[in-house]
CSV table of C-alpha atoms in Angstrom, one decimal:
chain,number,residue,atom,x,y,z
A,24,UNK,CA,-13.3,18.7,-12.4
A,25,UNK,CA,-10.0,20.4,-12.2
A,26,UNK,CA,-6.8,18.8,-10.9
A,27,UNK,CA,-7.0,20.3,-7.5
A,28,UNK,CA,-10.5,19.1,-6.9
A,29,UNK,CA,-9.5,15.6,-8.1
A,30,UNK,CA,-6.7,15.5,-5.6
A,31,UNK,CA,-9.0,16.7,-2.9
A,32,UNK,CA,-11.5,13.9,-3.6
A,33,UNK,CA,-8.8,11.2,-3.7
A,34,UNK,CA,-7.2,12.4,-0.5
A,35,UNK,CA,-10.4,12.0,1.5
A,36,UNK,CA,-10.4,8.3,0.7
A,37,UNK,CA,-6.8,7.9,1.7
A,38,UNK,CA,-7.4,9.9,4.9
A,39,UNK,CA,-10.3,7.5,5.7
A,40,UNK,CA,-8.0,4.5,5.1
A,41,UNK,CA,-5.7,5.9,7.8
A,42,UNK,CA,-8.6,6.3,10.3
A,43,UNK,CA,-8.9,10.1,9.9
A,44,UNK,CA,-12.5,11.4,10.1
A,45,UNK,CA,-14.0,12.8,6.9
A,46,UNK,CA,-15.0,15.9,8.9
A,47,UNK,CA,-11.4,16.5,10.0
A,48,UNK,CA,-10.1,16.0,6.5
A,49,UNK,CA,-12.6,18.2,4.8
A,50,UNK,CA,-12.0,21.0,7.4
A,51,UNK,CA,-8.3,21.1,6.3
A,52,UNK,CA,-9.2,20.8,2.6
A,53,UNK,CA,-11.5,23.8,2.9
A,54,UNK,CA,-8.6,26.2,3.4
A,55,UNK,CA,-6.6,24.9,0.4
A,56,UNK,CA,-6.8,26.8,-2.9
A,57,UNK,CA,-3.6,25.7,-4.6
A,58,UNK,CA,-1.3,22.7,-4.7
A,59,UNK,CA,1.7,25.1,-4.6
A,60,UNK,CA,3.4,26.2,-1.4
A,61,UNK,CA,2.4,29.4,0.4
A,62,UNK,CA,-1.0,30.9,1.5
A,63,UNK,CA,-3.8,28.5,0.8
A,64,UNK,CA,-1.2,25.9,-0.2
A,65,UNK,CA,-1.6,22.2,0.1
A,66,UNK,CA,1.4,21.4,2.2
A,67,UNK,CA,1.0,24.4,4.4
A,68,UNK,CA,-2.5,23.5,5.3
A,69,UNK,CA,-1.6,19.9,6.3
A,70,UNK,CA,1.5,20.9,8.1
A,71,UNK,CA,-0.6,23.4,10.1
A,72,UNK,CA,-3.0,20.5,11.0
A,73,UNK,CA,0.0,18.4,12.0
A,74,UNK,CA,1.3,21.1,14.2
A,75,UNK,CA,-2.0,21.5,16.0
A,76,UNK,CA,-2.1,17.7,16.7
A,77,UNK,CA,1.5,17.7,17.9
A,78,UNK,CA,0.6,20.5,20.4
A,79,UNK,CA,-2.2,18.3,21.7
A,80,UNK,CA,0.2,15.4,22.1
A,81,UNK,CA,-1.4,13.4,19.3
A,82,UNK,CA,1.7,12.5,17.5
A,83,UNK,CA,0.3,9.7,15.4
A,84,UNK,CA,-2.3,12.1,14.0
A,85,UNK,CA,0.5,14.5,13.3
A,86,UNK,CA,2.3,11.8,11.3
A,87,UNK,CA,-0.9,11.2,9.3
A,88,UNK,CA,-1.2,14.9,8.4
A,89,UNK,CA,2.4,15.1,7.4
A,90,UNK,CA,1.9,12.1,5.2
A,91,UNK,CA,-1.0,13.7,3.5
A,92,UNK,CA,1.0,17.0,3.1
A,93,UNK,CA,3.1,15.1,0.5
A,94,UNK,CA,0.1,13.6,-1.3
A,95,UNK,CA,0.0,12.4,-4.0
A,96,UNK,CA,3.8,12.8,-4.3
A,97,UNK,CA,6.3,15.3,-2.9
A,98,UNK,CA,7.0,17.8,-5.7
A,99,UNK,CA,7.2,21.2,-4.0
A,100,UNK,CA,9.8,22.2,-1.3
A,101,UNK,CA,7.0,22.3,1.3
A,102,UNK,CA,5.9,18.8,0.5
A,103,UNK,CA,9.4,17.4,0.6
A,104,UNK,CA,10.0,19.0,4.0
A,105,UNK,CA,6.7,17.7,5.3
A,106,UNK,CA,7.7,14.2,4.4
A,107,UNK,CA,11.1,14.6,6.1
A,108,UNK,CA,9.3,15.8,9.2
A,109,UNK,CA,6.9,12.8,8.8
A,110,UNK,CA,9.8,10.3,8.9
A,111,UNK,CA,11.3,12.0,11.9
A,112,UNK,CA,8.1,11.9,13.9
A,113,UNK,CA,7.4,8.4,12.8
A,114,UNK,CA,10.9,7.3,14.0
A,115,UNK,CA,10.2,8.9,17.4
A,116,UNK,CA,7.0,7.0,17.7
A,117,UNK,CA,8.6,3.7,16.5
A,118,UNK,CA,11.3,4.1,19.2
A,119,UNK,CA,8.7,3.5,21.8
A,120,UNK,CA,7.3,0.3,20.2
A,121,UNK,CA,9.2,-2.8,21.4
A,122,UNK,CA,11.1,-4.6,18.6
A,123,UNK,CA,10.6,-2.1,15.8
A,124,UNK,CA,13.8,-1.2,13.9
A,125,UNK,CA,14.8,0.4,10.6
A,126,UNK,CA,16.7,-1.8,8.2
A,127,UNK,CA,18.0,-1.2,4.7
A,128,UNK,CA,17.4,-3.3,1.6
A,129,UNK,CA,20.1,-3.1,-1.0
A,130,UNK,CA,19.0,-2.9,-4.7
A,131,UNK,CA,21.2,-1.8,-7.6
A,132,UNK,CA,23.6,0.0,-5.3
A,133,UNK,CA,20.8,1.9,-3.5
A,134,UNK,CA,19.8,1.5,0.1
A,135,UNK,CA,16.0,1.3,0.5
A,136,UNK,CA,14.9,1.9,4.1
A,137,UNK,CA,12.3,-0.4,5.6
A,138,UNK,CA,10.6,-0.7,8.9
A,139,UNK,CA,10.8,-4.2,10.6
A,140,UNK,CA,9.4,-5.8,13.7
A,141,UNK,CA,10.5,-9.3,14.7
A,142,UNK,CA,9.0,-11.7,17.2
A,143,UNK,CA,10.3,-12.2,20.7
A,144,UNK,CA,11.3,-15.8,20.0
A,145,UNK,CA,14.5,-16.7,18.0
A,146,UNK,CA,13.0,-19.6,16.1
A,147,UNK,CA,11.8,-19.6,12.5
A,148,UNK,CA,8.6,-17.6,11.9
A,149,UNK,CA,6.5,-16.4,8.9
A,150,UNK,CA,7.2,-12.9,7.6
A,151,UNK,CA,4.4,-10.5,6.6
A,152,UNK,CA,5.7,-8.2,3.9
A,153,UNK,CA,3.7,-5.0,3.4
A,154,UNK,CA,4.0,-2.7,0.4
A,155,UNK,CA,1.7,0.2,-0.4
A,156,UNK,CA,0.7,1.7,-3.8
A,157,UNK,CA,1.9,4.7,-5.7
A,158,UNK,CA,0.7,7.3,-3.2
A,159,UNK,CA,1.1,5.5,0.1
A,160,UNK,CA,4.5,5.7,2.0
A,161,UNK,CA,5.4,3.0,4.5
A,162,UNK,CA,4.6,5.3,7.5
A,163,UNK,CA,0.9,5.0,6.6
A,164,UNK,CA,1.0,1.3,7.7
A,165,UNK,CA,2.1,1.9,11.3
A,166,UNK,CA,-0.9,-0.1,12.7
A,167,UNK,CA,0.4,-3.2,11.1
A,168,UNK,CA,3.7,-2.9,12.9
A,169,UNK,CA,1.7,-2.9,16.1
A,170,UNK,CA,-0.8,-5.7,15.3
A,171,UNK,CA,1.2,-8.2,13.3
A,172,UNK,CA,2.5,-10.0,16.5
A,173,UNK,CA,-1.1,-10.9,17.2
A,174,UNK,CA,-0.9,-12.9,14.0
A,175,UNK,CA,2.3,-14.6,15.1
A,176,UNK,CA,4.2,-13.0,12.3
A,177,UNK,CA,7.2,-10.8,11.9
A,178,UNK,CA,6.5,-7.8,9.7
A,179,UNK,CA,8.4,-5.6,7.2
A,180,UNK,CA,7.0,-2.5,5.5
A,181,UNK,CA,8.6,-1.0,2.4
A,182,UNK,CA,7.8,2.0,0.2
A,183,UNK,CA,6.8,1.4,-3.4
A,184,UNK,CA,9.6,2.5,-5.9
A,185,UNK,CA,9.8,6.2,-6.0
A,186,UNK,CA,7.6,6.7,-3.0
A,187,UNK,CA,8.7,8.0,0.4
A,188,UNK,CA,12.3,7.0,1.1
A,189,UNK,CA,12.6,4.6,-1.8
A,190,UNK,CA,14.6,6.5,-4.4
A,191,UNK,CA,14.5,3.8,-7.0
A,192,UNK,CA,12.5,4.3,-10.2
A,193,UNK,CA,9.4,2.2,-11.0
A,194,UNK,CA,10.2,-0.1,-13.9
A,195,UNK,CA,9.4,-3.7,-15.0
A,196,UNK,CA,12.4,-4.8,-12.9
A,197,UNK,CA,11.1,-3.3,-9.7
A,198,UNK,CA,10.1,-6.8,-8.4
A,199,UNK,CA,13.7,-7.2,-7.5
A,200,UNK,CA,13.0,-4.9,-4.6
A,201,UNK,CA,10.8,-7.6,-2.9
A,202,UNK,CA,13.6,-10.2,-2.9
A,203,UNK,CA,16.1,-7.5,-1.6
A,204,UNK,CA,13.8,-6.7,1.3
A,205,UNK,CA,13.5,-10.4,2.2
A,206,UNK,CA,17.2,-10.8,2.0
A,207,UNK,CA,17.6,-7.9,4.5
A,208,UNK,CA,15.2,-9.4,6.9
A,209,UNK,CA,16.8,-12.9,6.5
A,210,UNK,CA,19.9,-11.3,8.0
A,211,UNK,CA,17.9,-10.6,11.2
A,212,UNK,CA,15.7,-13.7,11.6
A,213,UNK,CA,15.0,-17.2,10.4
A,214,UNK,CA,12.1,-16.8,7.9
A,215,UNK,CA,9.5,-19.6,7.6
A,216,UNK,CA,7.8,-18.3,4.4
A,217,UNK,CA,6.9,-14.8,3.2
A,218,UNK,CA,3.3,-13.7,3.0
A,219,UNK,CA,2.6,-10.4,1.2
A,220,UNK,CA,0.0,-7.8,1.8
A,221,UNK,CA,0.2,-5.5,-1.3
A,222,UNK,CA,-1.9,-2.5,-2.1
A,223,UNK,CA,-2.7,-1.5,-5.7
A,224,UNK,CA,0.4,-1.2,-7.8
A,225,UNK,CA,2.4,-2.8,-4.9
A,226,UNK,CA,0.4,-6.0,-5.8
A,227,UNK,CA,1.8,-5.9,-9.4
A,228,UNK,CA,5.4,-5.8,-8.1
A,229,UNK,CA,4.8,-8.7,-5.6
A,230,UNK,CA,3.0,-10.8,-8.2
A,231,UNK,CA,6.0,-10.6,-10.5
A,232,UNK,CA,8.4,-11.3,-7.6
A,233,UNK,CA,6.5,-14.4,-6.8
A,234,UNK,CA,7.4,-15.8,-10.3
A,235,UNK,CA,11.0,-16.0,-9.3
A,236,UNK,CA,11.3,-16.0,-5.5
A,237,UNK,CA,10.1,-19.3,-3.9
A,238,UNK,CA,10.2,-17.8,-0.4
A,239,UNK,CA,6.9,-16.0,-1.2
A,240,UNK,CA,4.1,-18.4,-0.1
A,241,UNK,CA,0.9,-16.3,-0.5
A,242,UNK,CA,-0.3,-12.9,-1.5
A,243,UNK,CA,-3.3,-10.7,-0.5
A,244,UNK,CA,-3.6,-7.8,-2.8
A,245,UNK,CA,-6.2,-5.0,-3.1
A,246,UNK,CA,-6.9,-3.6,-6.5
A,247,UNK,CA,-3.6,-4.5,-8.2
A,248,UNK,CA,-3.2,-3.8,-11.9
A,249,UNK,CA,-1.9,-6.8,-13.7
A,250,UNK,CA,-1.9,-6.2,-17.5
A,251,UNK,CA,-4.7,-4.2,-19.0
A,252,UNK,CA,-4.0,-0.9,-17.1
A,253,UNK,CA,-0.6,-0.8,-18.6
A,254,UNK,CA,-1.8,-0.6,-22.2
A,255,UNK,CA,-1.8,2.5,-24.3
A,256,UNK,CA,-5.6,2.5,-24.6
A,257,UNK,CA,-6.0,2.6,-20.8
A,258,UNK,CA,-3.5,5.5,-20.6
A,259,UNK,CA,-5.3,7.5,-23.2
A,260,UNK,CA,-7.5,9.6,-21.0
A,261,UNK,CA,-9.1,6.8,-19.0
A,262,UNK,CA,-7.0,7.0,-15.8
A,263,UNK,CA,-7.4,9.8,-13.3
A,264,UNK,CA,-4.9,12.6,-13.9
A,265,UNK,CA,-3.6,12.1,-10.4
A,266,UNK,CA,-2.7,8.5,-11.2
A,267,UNK,CA,-1.0,9.4,-14.5
A,268,UNK,CA,1.0,12.3,-13.0
A,269,UNK,CA,2.1,10.2,-10.1
A,270,UNK,CA,3.2,7.4,-12.3
A,271,UNK,CA,5.2,9.8,-14.5
A,272,UNK,CA,6.9,11.0,-11.3
A,273,UNK,CA,7.7,7.5,-10.1
A,274,UNK,CA,9.0,6.3,-13.5
A,275,UNK,CA,10.7,9.6,-14.4
A,276,UNK,CA,9.3,9.2,-17.9
A,277,UNK,CA,6.8,11.1,-20.1
A,278,UNK,CA,5.3,10.6,-23.5
A,279,UNK,CA,6.3,7.5,-25.5
A,280,UNK,CA,9.0,6.7,-23.0
A,281,UNK,CA,6.3,6.6,-20.3
A,282,UNK,CA,4.1,4.3,-22.3
A,283,UNK,CA,7.0,1.9,-23.0
A,284,UNK,CA,8.1,1.9,-19.4
A,285,UNK,CA,4.6,1.0,-18.1
A,286,UNK,CA,4.2,-1.6,-20.8
A,287,UNK,CA,7.2,-3.4,-19.3
A,288,UNK,CA,5.4,-3.6,-15.9
A,289,UNK,CA,2.6,-5.7,-17.2
A,290,UNK,CA,2.6,-9.5,-16.5
A,291,UNK,CA,2.4,-11.8,-19.4
A,292,UNK,CA,0.7,-15.3,-19.5
A,293,UNK,CA,4.0,-17.1,-19.0
A,294,UNK,CA,4.7,-15.2,-15.8
A,295,UNK,CA,1.2,-15.6,-14.5
A,296,UNK,CA,1.3,-19.4,-15.2
A,297,UNK,CA,4.4,-19.6,-12.9
A,298,UNK,CA,2.5,-18.3,-9.9
A,299,UNK,CA,1.3,-21.4,-8.0
A,300,UNK,CA,0.8,-19.9,-4.5
A,301,UNK,CA,-2.5,-18.8,-3.1
A,302,UNK,CA,-3.6,-15.3,-4.2
A,303,UNK,CA,-6.5,-13.4,-2.7
A,304,UNK,CA,-7.5,-10.5,-4.9
A,305,UNK,CA,-9.8,-7.9,-3.4
A,306,UNK,CA,-11.4,-5.7,-6.1
A,307,UNK,CA,-13.9,-2.8,-6.2
A,308,UNK,CA,-16.9,-2.8,-8.5
A,309,UNK,CA,-16.5,1.0,-9.1
A,310,UNK,CA,-12.7,1.0,-9.3
A,311,UNK,CA,-11.8,4.2,-11.2
A,312,UNK,CA,-8.1,3.0,-11.7
A,313,UNK,CA,-7.8,-0.8,-12.1
A,314,UNK,CA,-9.9,-2.4,-14.9
A,315,UNK,CA,-12.3,-5.1,-13.9
A,316,UNK,CA,-10.6,-7.5,-16.4
A,317,UNK,CA,-7.5,-7.7,-14.2
A,318,UNK,CA,-9.2,-9.9,-11.6
A,319,UNK,CA,-10.7,-12.1,-14.2
A,320,UNK,CA,-7.3,-12.6,-15.7
A,321,UNK,CA,-6.0,-13.9,-12.4
A,322,UNK,CA,-8.9,-16.3,-12.1
A,323,UNK,CA,-8.2,-17.6,-15.6
A,324,UNK,CA,-4.5,-18.0,-15.3
A,325,UNK,CA,-3.6,-18.7,-11.6
A,326,UNK,CA,-4.1,-22.2,-10.3
A,327,UNK,CA,-4.9,-21.0,-6.7
A,328,UNK,CA,-6.7,-17.7,-6.8
A,329,UNK,CA,-9.8,-16.1,-5.2
A,330,UNK,CA,-11.4,-12.8,-6.0
A,331,UNK,CA,-13.7,-10.9,-3.6
A,332,UNK,CA,-15.6,-7.9,-4.8
A,333,UNK,CA,-16.9,-4.8,-2.8
A,334,UNK,CA,-19.2,-2.2,-4.1
A,335,UNK,CA,-16.7,0.6,-3.7
A,336,UNK,CA,-14.0,2.7,-5.4
A,337,UNK,CA,-10.3,1.8,-5.8
A,338,UNK,CA,-8.9,0.3,-2.6
A,339,UNK,CA,-12.4,-0.3,-1.0
A,340,UNK,CA,-11.8,2.4,1.6
A,341,UNK,CA,-15.3,2.3,3.0
A,342,UNK,CA,-15.0,-1.5,3.7
A,343,UNK,CA,-11.8,-1.5,5.7
A,344,UNK,CA,-13.2,-3.8,8.5
A,345,UNK,CA,-14.3,-6.4,5.9
A,346,UNK,CA,-11.0,-6.1,4.1
A,347,UNK,CA,-9.1,-6.6,7.4
A,348,UNK,CA,-11.2,-9.7,8.2
A,349,UNK,CA,-10.5,-11.2,4.8
A,350,UNK,CA,-6.8,-10.4,5.1
A,351,UNK,CA,-6.5,-11.8,8.6
A,352,UNK,CA,-8.2,-15.0,7.6
A,353,UNK,CA,-6.1,-15.4,4.5
A,354,UNK,CA,-2.8,-14.7,6.3
A,355,UNK,CA,-3.5,-17.0,9.2
A,356,UNK,CA,-4.7,-19.8,6.9
A,357,UNK,CA,-1.8,-19.6,4.5
A,358,UNK,CA,1.0,-19.1,7.1
A,359,UNK,CA,-0.3,-22.0,9.2
A,360,UNK,CA,-0.7,-19.9,12.3
A,361,UNK,CA,-3.5,-20.5,14.8
A,362,UNK,CA,-6.8,-18.7,14.1
A,363,UNK,CA,-7.1,-15.3,15.7
A,364,UNK,CA,-9.8,-15.0,18.3
A,365,UNK,CA,-10.7,-13.1,21.4
A,366,UNK,CA,-8.7,-10.1,22.5
A,367,UNK,CA,-6.2,-10.4,19.6
A,368,UNK,CA,-9.0,-10.3,17.0
A,369,UNK,CA,-10.7,-7.4,18.8
A,370,UNK,CA,-7.5,-5.4,18.7
A,371,UNK,CA,-7.0,-6.1,15.0
A,372,UNK,CA,-10.5,-5.2,14.1
A,373,UNK,CA,-10.6,-2.1,16.2
A,374,UNK,CA,-8.1,-0.6,13.8
A,375,UNK,CA,-10.9,-0.5,11.2
A,376,UNK,CA,-13.9,-0.2,13.5
A,377,UNK,CA,-14.8,3.3,12.2
A,378,UNK,CA,-15.9,1.9,8.9
A,379,UNK,CA,-19.1,0.0,8.1
A,380,UNK,CA,-19.0,-3.8,7.6
A,381,UNK,CA,-20.8,-4.6,4.4
A,382,UNK,CA,-20.8,-8.1,2.9
A,383,UNK,CA,-18.5,-8.7,-0.1
A,384,UNK,CA,-19.3,-10.7,-3.1
A,385,UNK,CA,-17.1,-13.8,-3.6
A,386,UNK,CA,-16.6,-14.2,-7.4
A,387,UNK,CA,-15.1,-17.6,-7.2
A,388,UNK,CA,-12.0,-19.7,-6.8
A,389,UNK,CA,-10.0,-21.9,-9.0
A,390,UNK,CA,-8.6,-25.2,-7.7
A,391,UNK,CA,-7.0,-24.4,-4.3
């Protein structure tokens, strides 16, 4: 399989995770013959689809297409412009959602934009912190900005380092980003604990942040690398080229520098032993990126961990309803909020209703 075909296969999964139909996605992909700009180009095809949606008044769909125009990362002028247009359209949508505002987290002299939505009340409340993986900018998680209030939680969404509007590099010190985001939100509200929903490599960053920031009370992560992926053996042809090239882009490193940079991102036993909070780890049995040994490592080292497995590929995109149910249950239980039932639960689950609900396998729990 050449690189273009690999990117096409992966983007179908990410489009599905956003709620886009496979038919709509594949009809756009059919016209793409190159990842470069121009006729048959990747960005041009997705921008064309976004323009068509915009003309129909479907602005959220247009945002999704512009997001995919920069997939897996913005490298060409067309992709970079598409993402700029994505942020503009997203901001226009957000302006019509009560309580949504853009904040800036300060880290190493750099302002990292985040989207935040508080609660109507002024009292202390739990904060849901959401961070995507290496190919998922924050605009992909708009549904959570809308639905988090049904959980009784404020929400903040941040880009992974090097993704979207986050211009910082991905390094072993990237966990400082999480504390910086919490600091920014703390200036706007009284926080009663932080509960993280972290996708893929975002989970790695949050797990390390939890070793030093006591404000983080629980973590739900989907397919997070922990240690084994970051080894040289895993990088030697075992990872999809899309993953490797994206990581090179986010770290700004290649060759031996790339290997040493990623090695610093792995969590050691000492760090894992310091994580005492509840961690729900959702893994996929056919994960093509994250080794199966990562989840077992957490079960072995963390005092309060649980692993749930789906028969799926990385991120479990065809099990989104089940993943949402698990996430909702974990967040409400750990944040101490009342169980979600009735209309609120229907709204939350409707966001993933286009996907089949298939039973997961619970691989076990250490002392909770």
